[in-house]
Tab-separated table of C-alpha atoms and ligand atoms in Angstrom:
chain	number	residue	atom	x	y	z
A	1	MET	CA	-36.881	-48.578	-21.750
A	2	GLY	CA	-37.332	-52.288	-23.125
A	3	ILE	CA	-38.231	-53.887	-26.393
A	4	ASN	CA	-40.253	-56.771	-27.761
A	5	ILE	CA	-37.078	-59.195	-28.697
A	6	PRO	CA	-38.949	-61.830	-30.867
A	7	GLU	CA	-37.625	-65.393	-29.944
A	8	SER	CA	-37.480	-65.837	-33.870
A	9	HIS	CA	-34.643	-62.848	-34.337
A	10	PRO	CA	-31.510	-64.693	-35.375
A	11	ARG	CA	-29.268	-63.131	-32.103
A	12	ALA	CA	-32.186	-63.219	-29.792
A	13	ALA	CA	-29.962	-64.808	-26.804
A	14	SER	CA	-27.742	-61.641	-27.737
A	15	LEU	CA	-30.070	-58.682	-28.021
A	16	LYS	CA	-31.628	-59.846	-24.736
A	17	ILE	CA	-28.357	-59.893	-22.838
A	18	ARG	CA	-27.865	-56.398	-24.179
A	19	GLU	CA	-31.359	-55.509	-22.790
A	20	ALA	CA	-30.534	-57.057	-19.327
A	21	LEU	CA	-27.031	-54.777	-19.667
A	22	ILE	CA	-29.471	-51.846	-20.684
A	23	ARG	CA	-31.807	-52.447	-17.360
A	24	GLY	CA	-28.385	-52.959	-15.153
A	25	VAL	CA	-27.555	-49.436	-15.965
A	26	GLU	CA	-30.871	-48.086	-14.957
A	27	ASP	CA	-30.643	-50.021	-11.859
A	28	ASN	CA	-27.637	-48.723	-11.016
A	29	VAL	CA	-25.949	-51.752	-11.105
A	30	VAL	CA	-23.409	-51.653	-14.442
A	31	ALA	CA	-21.554	-48.813	-15.323
A	32	TYR	CA	-21.953	-46.786	-18.189
A	33	ALA	CA	-18.601	-48.044	-19.279
A	34	GLY	CA	-19.672	-51.689	-18.727
A	35	LEU	CA	-21.785	-51.353	-22.301
A	36	ILE	CA	-18.768	-50.412	-23.947
A	37	ALA	CA	-16.689	-53.224	-22.386
A	38	HIS	CA	-19.617	-55.375	-23.272
A	39	GLY	CA	-19.095	-53.933	-26.686
A	40	ARG	CA	-15.777	-55.207	-26.752
A	41	GLY	CA	-16.383	-58.418	-25.431
A	42	GLU	CA	-18.931	-59.306	-28.734
A	43	ALA	CA	-16.157	-58.500	-30.611
A	44	PHE	CA	-14.198	-60.885	-29.595
A	45	ASP	CA	-16.694	-63.299	-29.244
A	46	TYR	CA	-17.553	-62.821	-32.767
A	47	LEU	CA	-13.763	-63.655	-33.308
A	48	ILE	CA	-14.137	-67.263	-31.396
A	49	GLY	CA	-17.220	-68.419	-32.864
A	50	GLU	CA	-19.290	-67.877	-30.401
A	51	LYS	CA	-18.362	-71.167	-28.280
A	52	THR	CA	-16.040	-72.448	-25.779
A	53	ILE	CA	-13.265	-73.180	-27.140
A	54	PRO	CA	-10.719	-76.190	-26.405
A	55	GLN	CA	-8.015	-73.846	-25.043
A	56	ALA	CA	-10.913	-72.095	-22.595
A	57	GLN	CA	-11.794	-75.482	-21.624
A	58	ARG	CA	-8.408	-76.549	-20.389
A	59	ALA	CA	-8.199	-73.226	-18.594
A	60	ILE	CA	-11.463	-73.942	-16.873
A	61	GLU	CA	-10.066	-77.436	-15.550
A	62	ALA	CA	-6.892	-75.665	-13.968
A	63	ALA	CA	-9.285	-72.922	-12.563
A	64	ALA	CA	-11.658	-75.777	-11.049
A	65	ALA	CA	-8.651	-77.616	-9.683
A	66	SER	CA	-7.025	-74.095	-8.315
A	67	LEU	CA	-10.445	-73.018	-6.683
A	68	LEU	CA	-10.841	-76.269	-4.860
A	69	ASN	CA	-7.161	-76.547	-4.029
A	70	ALA	CA	-7.299	-72.769	-2.436
A	71	ALA	CA	-7.403	-72.176	1.227
A	72	ALA	CA	-9.172	-68.728	0.799
A	73	PRO	CA	-10.816	-68.250	-2.603
A	74	VAL	CA	-12.423	-64.980	-3.534
A	75	ILE	CA	-14.846	-64.345	-6.024
A	76	SER	CA	-14.730	-60.760	-7.064
A	77	VAL	CA	-18.183	-59.328	-8.473
A	78	ASN	CA	-18.712	-56.742	-10.786
A	79	GLY	CA	-21.872	-54.946	-12.224
A	80	ASN	CA	-21.193	-56.625	-15.406
A	81	THR	CA	-20.778	-60.049	-14.209
A	82	ALA	CA	-23.712	-59.446	-11.621
A	83	VAL	CA	-26.060	-58.673	-14.519
A	84	LEU	CA	-25.036	-61.588	-16.668
A	85	VAL	CA	-24.497	-64.768	-14.271
A	86	PRO	CA	-25.517	-64.138	-10.574
A	87	ARG	CA	-26.947	-67.282	-9.964
A	88	GLU	CA	-24.128	-68.811	-11.067
A	89	LEU	CA	-21.742	-66.739	-9.360
A	90	VAL	CA	-23.679	-67.589	-6.232
A	91	GLY	CA	-23.973	-71.239	-7.083
A	92	LEU	CA	-19.692	-71.250	-7.558
A	93	SER	CA	-19.953	-69.920	-4.606
A	94	GLU	CA	-21.817	-72.520	-2.883
A	95	ILE	CA	-19.894	-75.291	-4.652
A	96	THR	CA	-16.124	-74.111	-3.515
A	97	GLY	CA	-16.543	-72.145	-0.517
A	98	ALA	CA	-15.510	-68.874	-2.267
A	99	ARG	CA	-16.674	-65.795	-0.898
A	100	LEU	CA	-18.380	-63.172	-3.308
A	101	GLU	CA	-16.948	-59.758	-2.744
A	102	VAL	CA	-18.013	-56.834	-4.486
A	103	ASN	CA	-15.470	-54.630	-5.920
A	104	LEU	CA	-15.890	-51.686	-8.601
A	105	PHE	CA	-13.612	-50.081	-10.547
A	106	TYR	CA	-16.310	-47.166	-10.769
A	107	ARG	CA	-17.666	-47.423	-7.282
A	108	THR	CA	-19.930	-45.444	-5.891
A	109	ARG	CA	-22.059	-46.232	-2.652
A	110	GLU	CA	-24.836	-46.999	-4.839
A	111	ARG	CA	-23.364	-49.079	-7.117
A	112	GLU	CA	-22.179	-51.474	-4.609
A	113	GLU	CA	-25.319	-51.645	-2.817
A	114	ALA	CA	-26.978	-52.449	-5.938
A	115	VAL	CA	-24.741	-55.412	-6.837
A	116	ARG	CA	-25.206	-56.784	-3.545
A	117	LYS	CA	-28.888	-56.925	-3.827
A	118	ALA	CA	-28.525	-58.476	-7.343
A	119	LEU	CA	-26.297	-61.107	-5.383
A	120	LEU	CA	-28.967	-61.302	-2.322
A	121	ASP	CA	-31.456	-61.524	-4.910
A	122	ALA	CA	-29.642	-64.691	-6.758
A	123	GLY	CA	-29.209	-66.366	-3.546
A	124	GLY	CA	-26.369	-64.946	-2.143
A	125	ARG	CA	-26.012	-65.006	1.952
A	126	HIS	CA	-23.289	-63.021	2.808
A	127	ILE	CA	-21.419	-60.375	-0.219
A	128	TYR	CA	-18.132	-58.986	1.423
A	129	GLY	CA	-16.589	-55.649	-0.033
A	130	VAL	CA	-19.822	-53.437	0.648
A	131	GLY	CA	-19.398	-49.982	2.251
A	132	GLU	CA	-17.162	-50.178	5.557
A	133	ALA	CA	-16.452	-54.036	4.843
A	134	ALA	CA	-13.991	-52.541	2.396
A	135	SER	CA	-11.933	-51.166	4.680
A	136	GLU	CA	-8.669	-51.880	3.621
A	137	VAL	CA	-6.188	-50.971	0.974
A	138	ILE	CA	-4.016	-53.047	-1.778
A	139	ASP	CA	-0.839	-50.161	-2.236
A	140	GLU	CA	-0.113	-49.295	-5.946
A	141	LEU	CA	-3.379	-48.817	-6.933
A	142	GLN	CA	-5.158	-45.580	-7.678
A	143	SER	CA	-8.744	-46.637	-8.575
A	144	GLU	CA	-11.206	-47.525	-6.688
A	145	ARG	CA	-10.464	-50.942	-7.156
A	146	ARG	CA	-7.806	-50.567	-4.104
A	147	ARG	CA	-10.219	-51.112	-1.524
A	148	VAL	CA	-10.640	-54.411	-0.351
A	149	ASP	CA	-12.409	-56.107	2.094
A	150	PRO	CA	-9.947	-57.482	4.893
A	151	ASP	CA	-11.651	-60.781	4.822
A	152	GLY	CA	-12.064	-60.954	1.621
A	153	ILE	CA	-9.855	-59.911	-1.040
A	154	LEU	CA	-7.066	-58.831	1.238
A	155	LYS	CA	-6.474	-61.985	2.583
A	156	ALA	CA	-7.146	-64.582	-0.360
A	157	ASP	CA	-4.940	-67.176	-1.968
A	158	VAL	CA	-7.202	-67.380	-5.348
A	159	VAL	CA	-8.906	-64.416	-6.763
A	160	LEU	CA	-11.130	-65.130	-9.491
A	161	VAL	CA	-12.020	-61.687	-10.937
A	162	PRO	CA	-13.859	-62.007	-14.356
A	163	LEU	CA	-13.804	-58.876	-16.829
A	164	GLU	CA	-10.793	-57.252	-14.803
A	165	ASP	CA	-8.654	-54.037	-15.298
A	166	GLY	CA	-4.929	-54.800	-15.836
A	167	ASP	CA	-3.745	-52.668	-13.124
A	168	ARG	CA	-5.699	-54.108	-10.571
A	169	THR	CA	-4.590	-57.849	-12.004
A	170	LYS	CA	-1.004	-56.911	-11.754
A	171	ALA	CA	-1.394	-55.659	-8.687
A	172	LEU	CA	-2.836	-58.640	-7.220
A	173	VAL	CA	-0.388	-60.760	-8.886
A	174	ARG	CA	2.033	-58.654	-6.572
A	175	CYS	CA	0.399	-59.068	-3.963
A	176	GLY	CA	1.425	-63.312	-4.257
A	177	LYS	CA	-2.384	-64.018	-5.104
A	178	THR	CA	-3.471	-66.870	-7.690
A	179	VAL	CA	-5.430	-64.821	-10.376
A	180	ILE	CA	-8.052	-66.463	-12.387
A	181	THR	CA	-9.473	-64.281	-14.768
A	182	VAL	CA	-12.191	-64.890	-17.553
A	183	ASP	CA	-11.768	-62.483	-20.588
A	184	LEU	CA	-12.658	-62.614	-24.166
A	185	ASN	CA	-9.683	-60.900	-25.192
A	186	PRO	CA	-6.295	-62.606	-25.189
A	187	LEU	CA	-4.626	-59.502	-25.954
A	188	SER	CA	-5.629	-57.487	-22.692
A	189	ARG	CA	-3.159	-56.772	-20.217
A	190	THR	CA	-5.300	-58.756	-17.714
A	191	SER	CA	-5.040	-61.846	-19.837
A	192	ARG	CA	-1.815	-61.350	-20.174
A	193	THR	CA	-0.798	-61.233	-16.343
A	194	ALA	CA	-3.275	-63.970	-14.568
A	195	HIS	CA	-2.341	-67.364	-14.001
A	196	ILE	CA	-4.990	-69.042	-15.447
A	197	THR	CA	-6.895	-66.958	-18.705
A	198	ILE	CA	-10.497	-68.606	-19.444
A	199	VAL	CA	-11.125	-66.839	-22.872
A	200	ASP	CA	-14.332	-67.139	-23.177
A	201	ASN	CA	-17.739	-65.321	-22.695
A	202	ILE	CA	-18.794	-65.725	-18.597
A	203	THR	CA	-21.932	-66.395	-19.679
A	204	ARG	CA	-20.233	-69.671	-21.378
A	205	THR	CA	-17.859	-70.047	-18.384
A	206	LEU	CA	-19.309	-70.068	-15.115
A	207	PRO	CA	-21.757	-73.220	-15.830
A	208	ALA	CA	-18.722	-74.900	-17.640
A	209	LEU	CA	-16.549	-74.175	-14.233
A	210	ILE	CA	-19.100	-75.078	-12.204
A	211	GLU	CA	-19.510	-78.617	-14.218
A	212	LYS	CA	-15.856	-78.736	-13.941
A	213	VAL	CA	-15.549	-78.006	-10.024
A	214	LYS	CA	-18.505	-80.979	-9.402
A	215	GLU	CA	-16.648	-83.390	-11.412
A	216	LEU	CA	-13.073	-82.642	-9.583
A	217	LYS	CA	-14.581	-82.027	-6.079
A	218	THR	CA	-13.605	-85.680	-4.784
A	219	THR	CA	-10.289	-85.689	-6.404
A	220	PRO	CA	-7.596	-85.827	-4.088
A	221	ARG	CA	-5.612	-82.313	-2.971
A	222	PRO	CA	-1.633	-83.738	-4.877
A	223	ALA	CA	-3.743	-84.530	-8.305
A	224	LEU	CA	-5.764	-81.082	-7.577
A	225	LYS	CA	-2.173	-79.028	-7.301
A	226	ARG	CA	-0.710	-81.050	-10.560
A	227	ILE	CA	-3.611	-80.220	-12.588
A	228	VAL	CA	-2.595	-76.349	-11.554
A	229	GLU	CA	1.280	-77.136	-12.105
A	230	SER	CA	1.379	-78.427	-15.515
A	231	TYR	CA	-1.030	-75.421	-17.054
A	232	ASP	CA	0.700	-72.784	-18.494
A	233	ASN	CA	-0.619	-69.344	-19.321
A	234	LYS	CA	1.425	-68.265	-21.661
A	235	LYS	CA	1.351	-71.337	-23.717
A	236	ASN	CA	-2.462	-71.499	-23.790
A	237	THR	CA	-3.134	-68.110	-24.115
A	238	GLY	CA	-1.533	-67.979	-27.505
A	239	GLU	CA	-2.883	-70.812	-28.472
A	240	ALA	CA	-6.046	-69.202	-28.718
A	241	LEU	CA	-5.180	-66.787	-30.160
A	242	ARG	CA	-3.727	-69.036	-32.694
A	243	ALA	CA	-7.253	-70.405	-32.540
A	244	ILE	CA	-8.849	-67.087	-33.933
A	245	CYS	CA	-5.836	-66.628	-36.226
A	246	ASP	CA	-6.948	-70.486	-37.829
A	247	ARG	CA	-11.044	-69.751	-38.078
A	248	LEU	CA	-10.199	-66.706	-39.670
A	249	LEU	CA	-8.410	-68.110	-42.234
A	250	LEU	CA	-10.687	-70.626	-42.396
A	251	LEU	CA	-13.411	-68.384	-43.361
A	252	ALA	CA	-11.078	-65.847	-45.658
A	253	GLY	CA	-10.413	-68.827	-47.891
A	254	GLY	CA	-14.497	-69.460	-48.410
A	255	GLY	CA	-14.847	-72.261	-45.719
A	256	THR	CA	-16.657	-72.087	-42.843
A	257	ASP	CA	-17.954	-73.113	-39.236
A	258	ILE	CA	-20.854	-71.252	-38.923
A	259	PRO	CA	-24.457	-73.346	-38.567
B	1	PTJ	O1	-18.542	-52.666	-12.375
B	1	PTJ	P1	-17.098	-51.737	-12.700
B	1	PTJ	O2	-17.454	-50.505	-12.108
B	1	PTJ	O3	-16.157	-52.878	-12.084
B	1	PTJ	O4	-16.819	-51.754	-13.692
B	1	PTJ	C1	-16.345	-53.019	-14.765
B	1	PTJ	C2	-15.991	-52.690	-16.330
B	1	PTJ	C3	-16.035	-53.886	-17.392
B	1	PTJ	C4	-16.837	-51.692	-16.771
B	1	PTJ	C5	-14.382	-52.605	-15.799
B	1	PTJ	O5	-13.972	-53.526	-15.209
B	1	PTJ	C6	-13.801	-52.698	-17.150
B	1	PTJ	O6	-13.602	-50.946	-17.759
B	1	PTJ	O7	-13.000	-53.402	-17.818
B	1	PTJ	P2	-12.160	-53.484	-19.499
B	1	PTJ	O8	-10.511	-52.926	-18.904
B	1	PTJ	O9	-13.089	-53.054	-20.238
B	1	PTJ	O10	-11.877	-54.603	-19.583
B	1	PTJ	C7	-13.433	-55.507	-19.736
B	1	PTJ	C8	-12.625	-57.143	-20.550
B	1	PTJ	O11	-13.559	-57.761	-20.616
B	1	PTJ	C9	-13.020	-56.514	-21.787
B	1	PTJ	O12	-11.160	-57.187	-22.354
B	1	PTJ	C10	-13.927	-57.462	-22.974
B	1	PTJ	O13	-13.166	-58.336	-24.152
B	1	PTJ	C11	-14.272	-58.342	-21.706
B	1	PTJ	N1	-15.282	-58.714	-21.279
B	1	PTJ	C12	-16.621	-57.912	-22.083
B	1	PTJ	N2	-17.884	-58.689	-21.697
B	1	PTJ	C13	-17.250	-59.995	-21.578
B	1	PTJ	C14	-16.064	-60.593	-21.599
B	1	PTJ	N3	-15.583	-61.495	-21.379
B	1	PTJ	C15	-15.792	-62.358	-21.096
B	1	PTJ	N4	-17.448	-62.111	-21.351
B	1	PTJ	C16	-17.839	-61.345	-21.411
B	1	PTJ	N5	-19.255	-61.252	-21.588
């Protein structure tokens, strides 16, 4: 059941995203818990001011360089991301050569197929990790996210895992993969464990990441490597947290940056 959102509503864009996620639940793409996860994300988005902060831009540059420098990059797709940015996921996959793999925390065969369909409808060609294709497991993990595709995440050297669960981020890092995440919460275990954490909304990050990849596409590999090596995730995530604190102090003191 959808509602009519007037364009004049000051939060029309945000309300439309909520509606899309609710439709995603009805279509079996989004897990019920995906709605809760979105609410948490929205709260942090308010804190950062609903814009891509410079710290996120720095992480986006490191992520773009890392994906371009990878031998076997993979983009892990869950229900929320399949609804929020399906075309951008396909676009990023095409421009970087990264494979798209369905990997669900609340895995059911119906949801795997529904997420695959969302990606195919958005122009994706081969989608990894569905059904029998997810025939391997990542040891050390109990959740359904342990199941991976031998031609996808299992052999990947760089994995983009947006809106990820902390346990699996840790497991992927332990497996020796370079892990890139997008998470509005700089305090989450995923944010603190990944190699590159983009503290931003996935809806803003993916277009910016695609632009950055286009910009760096012809950069020689040694220079890409230097970008990745000079990036310090602990420092950058700490600075994102400080940006939130500074903003809250500004607002608490009566100042504003809200248009
Ligand atoms: O589709 P499934 O079955 O794989 O399940 C997906 C969810 C998201 C339900 C599952 O991975 C989960 O429970 O995730 P968590 O542990 O709630 O973590 C999600 C993180 O993403 C939280 O830290 C949120 O703040 C953050 N988040 C939510 N929406 C966004 C976001 N980060 C960036 N952009 C968003 N739009």
